[in-house]
PDB file of C-alpha atoms in Angstrom:
ATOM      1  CA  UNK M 429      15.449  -3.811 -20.373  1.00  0.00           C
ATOM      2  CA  UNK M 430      11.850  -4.290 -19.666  1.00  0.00           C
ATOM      3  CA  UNK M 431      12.105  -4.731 -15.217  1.00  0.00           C
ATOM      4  CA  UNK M 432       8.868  -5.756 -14.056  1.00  0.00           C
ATOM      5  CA  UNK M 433       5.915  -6.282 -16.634  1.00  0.00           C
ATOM      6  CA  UNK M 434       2.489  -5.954 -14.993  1.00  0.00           C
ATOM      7  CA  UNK M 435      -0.772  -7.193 -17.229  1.00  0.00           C
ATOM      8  CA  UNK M 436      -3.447  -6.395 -17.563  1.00  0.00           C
ATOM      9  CA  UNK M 437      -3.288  -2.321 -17.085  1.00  0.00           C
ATOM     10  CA  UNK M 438      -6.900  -2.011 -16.125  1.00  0.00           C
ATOM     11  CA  UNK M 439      -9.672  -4.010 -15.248  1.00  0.00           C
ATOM     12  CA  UNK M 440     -13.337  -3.737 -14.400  1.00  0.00           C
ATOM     13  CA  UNK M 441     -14.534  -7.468 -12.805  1.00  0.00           C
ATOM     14  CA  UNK M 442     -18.357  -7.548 -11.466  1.00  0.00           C
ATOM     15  CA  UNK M 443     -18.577  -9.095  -8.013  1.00  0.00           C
ATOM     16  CA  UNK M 444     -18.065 -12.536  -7.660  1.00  0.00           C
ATOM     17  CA  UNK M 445     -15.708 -12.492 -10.540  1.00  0.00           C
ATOM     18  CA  UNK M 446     -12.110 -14.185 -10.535  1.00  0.00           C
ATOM     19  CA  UNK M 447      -9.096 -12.945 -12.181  1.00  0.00           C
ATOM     20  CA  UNK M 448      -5.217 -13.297 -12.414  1.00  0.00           C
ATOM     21  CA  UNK M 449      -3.159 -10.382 -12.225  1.00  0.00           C
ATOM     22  CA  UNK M 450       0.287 -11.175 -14.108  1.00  0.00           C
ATOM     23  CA  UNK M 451       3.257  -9.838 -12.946  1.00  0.00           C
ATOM     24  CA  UNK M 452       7.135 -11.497 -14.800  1.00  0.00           C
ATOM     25  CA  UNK M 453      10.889  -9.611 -13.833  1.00  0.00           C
ATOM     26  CA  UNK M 454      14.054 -10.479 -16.301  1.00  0.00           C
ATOM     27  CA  UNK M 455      16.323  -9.343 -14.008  1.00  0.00           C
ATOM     28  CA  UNK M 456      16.710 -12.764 -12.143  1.00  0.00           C
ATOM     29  CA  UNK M 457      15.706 -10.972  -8.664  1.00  0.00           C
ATOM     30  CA  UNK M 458      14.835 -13.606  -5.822  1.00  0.00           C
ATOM     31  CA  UNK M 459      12.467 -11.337  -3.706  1.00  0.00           C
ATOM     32  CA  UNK M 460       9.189 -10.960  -5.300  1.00  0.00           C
ATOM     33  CA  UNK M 461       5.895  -8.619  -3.722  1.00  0.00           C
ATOM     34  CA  UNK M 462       2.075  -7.923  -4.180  1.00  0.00           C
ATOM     35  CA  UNK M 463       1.255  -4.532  -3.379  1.00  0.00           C
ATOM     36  CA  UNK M 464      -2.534  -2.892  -2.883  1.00  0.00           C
ATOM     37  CA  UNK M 465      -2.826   1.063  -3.137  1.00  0.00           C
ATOM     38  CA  UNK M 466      -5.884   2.654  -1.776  1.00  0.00           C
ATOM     39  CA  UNK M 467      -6.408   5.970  -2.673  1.00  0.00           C
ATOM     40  CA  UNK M 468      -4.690   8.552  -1.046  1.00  0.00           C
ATOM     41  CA  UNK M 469      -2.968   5.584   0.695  1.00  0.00           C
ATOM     42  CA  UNK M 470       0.342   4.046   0.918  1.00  0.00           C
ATOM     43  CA  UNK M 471       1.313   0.842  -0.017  1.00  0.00           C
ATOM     44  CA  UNK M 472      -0.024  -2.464   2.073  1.00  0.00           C
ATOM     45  CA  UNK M 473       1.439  -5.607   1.356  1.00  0.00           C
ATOM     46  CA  UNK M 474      -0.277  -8.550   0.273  1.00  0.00           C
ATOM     47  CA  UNK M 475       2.179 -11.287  -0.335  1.00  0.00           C
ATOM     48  CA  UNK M 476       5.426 -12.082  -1.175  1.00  0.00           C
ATOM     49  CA  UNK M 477       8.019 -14.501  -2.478  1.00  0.00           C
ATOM     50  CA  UNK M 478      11.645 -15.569  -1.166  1.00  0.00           C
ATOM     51  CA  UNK M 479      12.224 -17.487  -4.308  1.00  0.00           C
ATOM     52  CA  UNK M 480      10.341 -19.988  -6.516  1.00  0.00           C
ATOM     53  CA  UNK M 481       8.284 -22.487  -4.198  1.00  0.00           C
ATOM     54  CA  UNK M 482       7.930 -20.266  -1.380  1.00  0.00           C
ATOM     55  CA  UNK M 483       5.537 -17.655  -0.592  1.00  0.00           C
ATOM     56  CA  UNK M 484       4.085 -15.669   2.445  1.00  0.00           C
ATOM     57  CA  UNK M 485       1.345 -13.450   3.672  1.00  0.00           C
ATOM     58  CA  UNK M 486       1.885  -9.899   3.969  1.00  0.00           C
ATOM     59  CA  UNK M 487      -0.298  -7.500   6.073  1.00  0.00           C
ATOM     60  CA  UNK M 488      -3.484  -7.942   3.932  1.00  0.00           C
ATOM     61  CA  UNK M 489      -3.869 -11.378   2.422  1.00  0.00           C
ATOM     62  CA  UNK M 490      -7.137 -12.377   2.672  1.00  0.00           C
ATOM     63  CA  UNK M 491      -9.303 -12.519  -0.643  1.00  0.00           C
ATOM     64  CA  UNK M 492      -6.202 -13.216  -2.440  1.00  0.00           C
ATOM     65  CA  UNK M 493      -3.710 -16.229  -3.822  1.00  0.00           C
ATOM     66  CA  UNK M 494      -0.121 -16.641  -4.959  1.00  0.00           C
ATOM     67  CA  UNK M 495       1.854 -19.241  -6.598  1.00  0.00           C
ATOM     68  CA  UNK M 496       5.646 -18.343  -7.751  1.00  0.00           C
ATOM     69  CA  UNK M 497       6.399 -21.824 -10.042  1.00  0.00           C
ATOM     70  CA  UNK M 498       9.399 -19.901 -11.820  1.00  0.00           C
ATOM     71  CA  UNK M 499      12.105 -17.153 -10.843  1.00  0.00           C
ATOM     72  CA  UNK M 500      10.415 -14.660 -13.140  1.00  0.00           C
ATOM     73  CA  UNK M 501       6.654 -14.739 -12.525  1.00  0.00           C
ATOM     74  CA  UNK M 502       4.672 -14.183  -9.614  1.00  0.00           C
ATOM     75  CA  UNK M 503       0.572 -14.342 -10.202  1.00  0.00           C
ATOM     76  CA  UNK M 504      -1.989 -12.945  -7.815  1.00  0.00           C
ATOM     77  CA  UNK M 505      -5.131 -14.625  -8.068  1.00  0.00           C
ATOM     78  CA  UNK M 506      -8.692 -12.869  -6.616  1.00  0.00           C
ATOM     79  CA  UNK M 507     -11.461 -15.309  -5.763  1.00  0.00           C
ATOM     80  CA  UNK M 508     -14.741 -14.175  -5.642  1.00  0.00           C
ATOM     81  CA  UNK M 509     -14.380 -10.607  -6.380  1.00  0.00           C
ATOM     82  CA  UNK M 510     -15.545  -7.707  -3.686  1.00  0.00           C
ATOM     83  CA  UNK M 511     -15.906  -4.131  -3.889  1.00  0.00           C
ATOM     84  CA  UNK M 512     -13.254  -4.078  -0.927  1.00  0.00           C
ATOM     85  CA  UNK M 513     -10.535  -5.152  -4.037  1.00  0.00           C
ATOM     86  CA  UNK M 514     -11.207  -2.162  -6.253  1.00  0.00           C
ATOM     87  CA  UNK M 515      -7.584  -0.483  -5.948  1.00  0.00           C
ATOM     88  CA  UNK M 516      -4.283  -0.454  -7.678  1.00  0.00           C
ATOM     89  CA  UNK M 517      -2.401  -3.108  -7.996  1.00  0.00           C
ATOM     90  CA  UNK M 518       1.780  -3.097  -7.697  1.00  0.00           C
ATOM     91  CA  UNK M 519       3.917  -6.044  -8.166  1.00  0.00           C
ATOM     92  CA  UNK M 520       7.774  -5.646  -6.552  1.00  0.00           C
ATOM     93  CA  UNK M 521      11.163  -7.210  -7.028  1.00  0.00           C
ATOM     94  CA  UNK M 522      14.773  -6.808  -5.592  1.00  0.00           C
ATOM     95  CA  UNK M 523      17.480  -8.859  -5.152  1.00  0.00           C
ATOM     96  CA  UNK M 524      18.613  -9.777  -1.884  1.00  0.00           C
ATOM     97  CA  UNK M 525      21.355 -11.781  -0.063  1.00  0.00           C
ATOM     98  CA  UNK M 526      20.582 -13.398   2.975  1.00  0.00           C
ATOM     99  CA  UNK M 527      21.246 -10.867   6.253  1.00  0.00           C
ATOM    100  CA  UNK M 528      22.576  -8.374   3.535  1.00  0.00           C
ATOM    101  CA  UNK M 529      19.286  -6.467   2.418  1.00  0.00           C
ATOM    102  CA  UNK M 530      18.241  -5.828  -0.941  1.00  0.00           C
ATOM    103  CA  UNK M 531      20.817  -4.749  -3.424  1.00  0.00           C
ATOM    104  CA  UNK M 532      19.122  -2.094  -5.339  1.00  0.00           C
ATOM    105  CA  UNK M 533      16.368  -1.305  -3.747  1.00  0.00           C
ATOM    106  CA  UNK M 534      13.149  -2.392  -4.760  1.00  0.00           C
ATOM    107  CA  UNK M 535      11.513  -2.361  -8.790  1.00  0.00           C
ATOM    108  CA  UNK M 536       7.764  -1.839  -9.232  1.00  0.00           C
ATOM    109  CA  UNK M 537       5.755  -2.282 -12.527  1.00  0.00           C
ATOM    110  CA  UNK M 538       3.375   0.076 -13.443  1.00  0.00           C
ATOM    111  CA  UNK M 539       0.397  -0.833 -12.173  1.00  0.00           C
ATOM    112  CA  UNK M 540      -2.769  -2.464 -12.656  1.00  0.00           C
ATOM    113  CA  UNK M 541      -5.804  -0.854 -11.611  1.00  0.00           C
ATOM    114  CA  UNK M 542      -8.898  -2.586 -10.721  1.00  0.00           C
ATOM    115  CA  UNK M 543     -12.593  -1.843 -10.379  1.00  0.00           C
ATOM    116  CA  UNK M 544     -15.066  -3.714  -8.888  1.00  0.00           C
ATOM    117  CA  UNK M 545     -18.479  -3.131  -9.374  1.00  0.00           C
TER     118      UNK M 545
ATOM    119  CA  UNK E 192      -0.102   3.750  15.996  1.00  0.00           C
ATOM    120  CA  UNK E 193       1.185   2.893  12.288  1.00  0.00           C
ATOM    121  CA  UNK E 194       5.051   1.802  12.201  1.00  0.00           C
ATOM    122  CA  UNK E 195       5.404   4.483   9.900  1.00  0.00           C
ATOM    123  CA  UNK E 196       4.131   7.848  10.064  1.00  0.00           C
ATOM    124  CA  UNK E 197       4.333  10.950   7.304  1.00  0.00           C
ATOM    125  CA  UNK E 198       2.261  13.992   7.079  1.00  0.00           C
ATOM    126  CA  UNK E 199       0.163  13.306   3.582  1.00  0.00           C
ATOM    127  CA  UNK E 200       0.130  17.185   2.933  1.00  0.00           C
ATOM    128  CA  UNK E 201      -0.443  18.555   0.380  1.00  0.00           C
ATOM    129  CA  UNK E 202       3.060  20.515   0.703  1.00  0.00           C
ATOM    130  CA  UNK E 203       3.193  23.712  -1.567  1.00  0.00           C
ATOM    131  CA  UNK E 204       6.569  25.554  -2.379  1.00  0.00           C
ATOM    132  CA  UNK E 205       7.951  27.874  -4.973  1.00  0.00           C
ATOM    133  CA  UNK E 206      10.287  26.726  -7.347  1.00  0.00           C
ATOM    134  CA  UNK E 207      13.866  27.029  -6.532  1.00  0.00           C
ATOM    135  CA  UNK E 208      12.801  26.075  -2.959  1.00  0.00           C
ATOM    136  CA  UNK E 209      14.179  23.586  -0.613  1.00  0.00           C
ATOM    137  CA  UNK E 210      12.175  20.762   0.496  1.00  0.00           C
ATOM    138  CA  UNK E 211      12.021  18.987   3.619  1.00  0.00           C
ATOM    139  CA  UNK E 212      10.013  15.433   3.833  1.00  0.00           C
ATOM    140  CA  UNK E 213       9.845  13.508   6.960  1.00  0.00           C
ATOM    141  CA  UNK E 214       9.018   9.893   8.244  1.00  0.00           C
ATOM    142  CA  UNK E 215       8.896   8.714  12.052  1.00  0.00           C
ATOM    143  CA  UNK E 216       8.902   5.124  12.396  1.00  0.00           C
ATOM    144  CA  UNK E 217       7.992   3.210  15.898  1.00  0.00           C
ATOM    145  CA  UNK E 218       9.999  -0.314  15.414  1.00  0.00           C
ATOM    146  CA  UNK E 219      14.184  -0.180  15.587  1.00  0.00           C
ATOM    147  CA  UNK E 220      14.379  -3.033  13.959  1.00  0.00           C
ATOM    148  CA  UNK E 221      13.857  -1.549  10.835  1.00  0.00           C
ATOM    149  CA  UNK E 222      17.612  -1.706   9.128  1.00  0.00           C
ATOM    150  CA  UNK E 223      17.242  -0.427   5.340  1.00  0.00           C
ATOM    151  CA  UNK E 224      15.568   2.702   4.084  1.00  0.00           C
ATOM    152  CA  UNK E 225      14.464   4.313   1.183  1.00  0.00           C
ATOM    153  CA  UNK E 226      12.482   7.105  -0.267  1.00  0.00           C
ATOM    154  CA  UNK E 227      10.300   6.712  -3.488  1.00  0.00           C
ATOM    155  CA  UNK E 228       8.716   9.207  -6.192  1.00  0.00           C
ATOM    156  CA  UNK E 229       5.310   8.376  -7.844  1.00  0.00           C
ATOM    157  CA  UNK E 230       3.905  10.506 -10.196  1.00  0.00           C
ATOM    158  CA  UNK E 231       0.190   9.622 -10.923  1.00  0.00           C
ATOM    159  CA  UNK E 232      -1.039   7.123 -12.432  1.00  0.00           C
ATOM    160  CA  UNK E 233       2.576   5.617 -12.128  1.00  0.00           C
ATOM    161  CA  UNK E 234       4.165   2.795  -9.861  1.00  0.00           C
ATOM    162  CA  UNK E 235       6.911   3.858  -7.117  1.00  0.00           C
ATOM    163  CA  UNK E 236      10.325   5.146  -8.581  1.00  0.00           C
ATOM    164  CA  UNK E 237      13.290   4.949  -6.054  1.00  0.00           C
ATOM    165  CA  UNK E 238      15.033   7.606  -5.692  1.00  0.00           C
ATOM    166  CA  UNK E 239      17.643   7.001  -2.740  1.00  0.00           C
ATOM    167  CA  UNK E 240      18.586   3.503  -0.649  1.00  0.00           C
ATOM    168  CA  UNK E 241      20.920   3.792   2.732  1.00  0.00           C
ATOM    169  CA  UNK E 242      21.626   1.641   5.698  1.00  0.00           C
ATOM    170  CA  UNK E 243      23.225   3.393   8.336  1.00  0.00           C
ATOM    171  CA  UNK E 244      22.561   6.904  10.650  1.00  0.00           C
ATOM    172  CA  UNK E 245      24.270   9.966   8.841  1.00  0.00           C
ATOM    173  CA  UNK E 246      23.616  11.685   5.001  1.00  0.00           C
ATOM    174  CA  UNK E 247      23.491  10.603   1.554  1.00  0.00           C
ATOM    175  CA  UNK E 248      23.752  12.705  -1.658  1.00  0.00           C
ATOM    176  CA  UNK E 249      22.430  12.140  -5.003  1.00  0.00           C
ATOM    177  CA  UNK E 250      22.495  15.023  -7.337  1.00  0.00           C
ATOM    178  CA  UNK E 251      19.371  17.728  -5.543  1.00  0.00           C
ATOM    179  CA  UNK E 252      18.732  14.894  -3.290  1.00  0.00           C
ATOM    180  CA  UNK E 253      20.026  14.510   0.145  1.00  0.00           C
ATOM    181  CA  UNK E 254      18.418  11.808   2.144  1.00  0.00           C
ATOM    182  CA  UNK E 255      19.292  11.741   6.194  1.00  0.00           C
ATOM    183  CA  UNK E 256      18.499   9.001   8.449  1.00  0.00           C
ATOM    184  CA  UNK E 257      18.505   9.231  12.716  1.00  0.00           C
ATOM    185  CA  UNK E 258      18.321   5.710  13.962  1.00  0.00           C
ATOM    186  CA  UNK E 259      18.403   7.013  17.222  1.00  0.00           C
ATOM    187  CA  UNK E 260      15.600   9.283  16.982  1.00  0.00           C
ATOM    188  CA  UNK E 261      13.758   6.693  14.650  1.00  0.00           C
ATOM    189  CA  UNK E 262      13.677   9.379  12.092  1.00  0.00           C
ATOM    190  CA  UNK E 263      14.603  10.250   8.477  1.00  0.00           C
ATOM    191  CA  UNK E 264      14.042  13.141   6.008  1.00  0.00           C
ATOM    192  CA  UNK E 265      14.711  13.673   2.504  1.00  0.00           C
ATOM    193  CA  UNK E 266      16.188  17.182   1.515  1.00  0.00           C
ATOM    194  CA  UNK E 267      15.146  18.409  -2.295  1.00  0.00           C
ATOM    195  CA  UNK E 268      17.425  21.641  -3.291  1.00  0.00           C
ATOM    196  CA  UNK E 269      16.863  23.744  -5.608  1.00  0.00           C
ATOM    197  CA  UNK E 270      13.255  22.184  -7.076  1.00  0.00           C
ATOM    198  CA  UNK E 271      11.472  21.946  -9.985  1.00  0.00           C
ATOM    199  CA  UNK E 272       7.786  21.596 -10.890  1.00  0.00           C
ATOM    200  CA  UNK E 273       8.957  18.224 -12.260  1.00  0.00           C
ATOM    201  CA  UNK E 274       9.515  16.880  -8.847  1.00  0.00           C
ATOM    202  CA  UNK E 275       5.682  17.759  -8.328  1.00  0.00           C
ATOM    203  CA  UNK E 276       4.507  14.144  -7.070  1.00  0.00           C
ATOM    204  CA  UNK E 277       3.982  11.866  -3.785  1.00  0.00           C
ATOM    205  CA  UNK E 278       7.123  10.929  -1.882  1.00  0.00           C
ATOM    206  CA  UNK E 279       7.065   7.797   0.061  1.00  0.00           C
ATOM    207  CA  UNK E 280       9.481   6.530   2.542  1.00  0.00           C
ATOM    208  CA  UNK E 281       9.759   2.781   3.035  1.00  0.00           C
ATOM    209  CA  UNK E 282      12.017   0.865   5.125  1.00  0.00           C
ATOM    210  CA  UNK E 283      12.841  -3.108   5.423  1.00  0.00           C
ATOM    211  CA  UNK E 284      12.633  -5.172   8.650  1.00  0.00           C
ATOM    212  CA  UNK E 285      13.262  -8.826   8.027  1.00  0.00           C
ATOM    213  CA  UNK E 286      11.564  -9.772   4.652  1.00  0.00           C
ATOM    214  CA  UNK E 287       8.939  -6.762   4.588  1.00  0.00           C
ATOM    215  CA  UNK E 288       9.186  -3.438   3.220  1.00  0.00           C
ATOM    216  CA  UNK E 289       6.893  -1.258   4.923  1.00  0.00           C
ATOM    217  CA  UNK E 290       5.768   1.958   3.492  1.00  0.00           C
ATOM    218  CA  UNK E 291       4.667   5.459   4.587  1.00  0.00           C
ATOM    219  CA  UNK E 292       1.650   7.100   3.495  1.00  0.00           C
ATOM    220  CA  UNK E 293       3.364   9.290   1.361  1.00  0.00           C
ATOM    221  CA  UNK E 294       3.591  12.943   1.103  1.00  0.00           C
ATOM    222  CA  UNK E 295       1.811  15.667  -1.697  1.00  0.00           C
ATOM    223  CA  UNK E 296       4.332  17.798  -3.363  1.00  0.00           C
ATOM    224  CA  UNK E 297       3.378  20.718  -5.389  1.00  0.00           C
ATOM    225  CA  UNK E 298       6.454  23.132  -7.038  1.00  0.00           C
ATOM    226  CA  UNK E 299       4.530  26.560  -8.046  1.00  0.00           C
ATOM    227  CA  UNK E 300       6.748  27.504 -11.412  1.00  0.00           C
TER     228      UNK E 300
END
């Protein structure tokens, strides 16, 4: 009954750096999210996913990539690392029918915090 | 203006208190609502889900949404210094959730 499994937990990139944060759900949800937390701060979305194929920008997109090739796993890529990206990390899934809203609300994984220096 | 507004706190109570949390949101098209718990270091744990104007109960929690007044509050009864964390509200418009700042509790054993 794992939910949503975010890798790596923590990170420290030097500027200029790329990584991929992983993020994989086994409980065939359709909707899938990126979510930034500043500290102190709520939650700003970067993008999200309607299903595999499709994905969209969220309020804060820029410095940042998405594919979503399967049902289960939804990467966020950072190009070119910037201090601006040192935060936490939150990926998001729910399950939701079409003018019905999500079923269960909305899973998060744990977290992956990143530092950039 | 941010579409949704909470006071960050930090909200201090004795144990065995109730607590009152509040969100004010600008857009009426938001049609789904939510409060979460995150303890630190953690990611967001939901705690209630409704869809209409009126209460819902869960156990200590009572969460209250007034879609007329573009307002909703979570009750806590009877707390614990185990419910010491952030609350966030978050409600869905379309495709996007959309999140509150959050809001500092601290239960004094």
């Amino acid at each position: 009954n794992a939910g949503v499994t975010q890798t790596p937990k923590f990170r420290i990139l030097k500027i200029g750096q790329s990584m991929t944060l992983q993020c994989t759900q086994d409980m065939n949800h359709n909707y899938m999210y990126w979510y930034r937390q500043d500290p102190g701060m709520g939650l700003k979305l970067i993008y999200y996913s309607v299903g595999a194929g499709i994905t969209d920008k969220g309020e804060v997109p820029n410095g940042y990539n998405v594919s979503r090739s399967t049902t289960e796993d939804f990467p966020l890529r950072l190009e070119l690392a910037a201090p601006s990206q040192t935060s936490v990390y939150f990926c998001a899934s729910s399950f939701i029918l079409p003018n019905r809203g999500p079923s269960y609300g909305y899973t998060f994984g744990s977290g992956t915090r990143l530092t950039v220096v | 203006q941010k579409e949704v507004e909470q006071d960050p706190g930090p909200l201090s109570v004795p144990e065995g208190a109730i607590v009152s949390l509040n969100c004010t949101y600008s857009n009426s098209a938001f049609q789904y609502f939510m409060w979460y718990r995150q303890y630190s270091r953690k990611g967001p744990e939901l705690l209630m889900y409704t869809y209409s104007s009126g209460n819902k109960e869960d156990g200590r929690f009572t969460a209250q949404v007034d879609k007329s007044s573009k307002y909703i509050s979570l009750f806590i009864r009877d707390s614990q210094p185990s419910d010491s964390a952030t609350y966030l509200c978050a409600m869905i418009r379309g495709n996007m959730l959309t999140f509150g700042g959050g809001t500092r509790l601290m239960v004094k054993p």
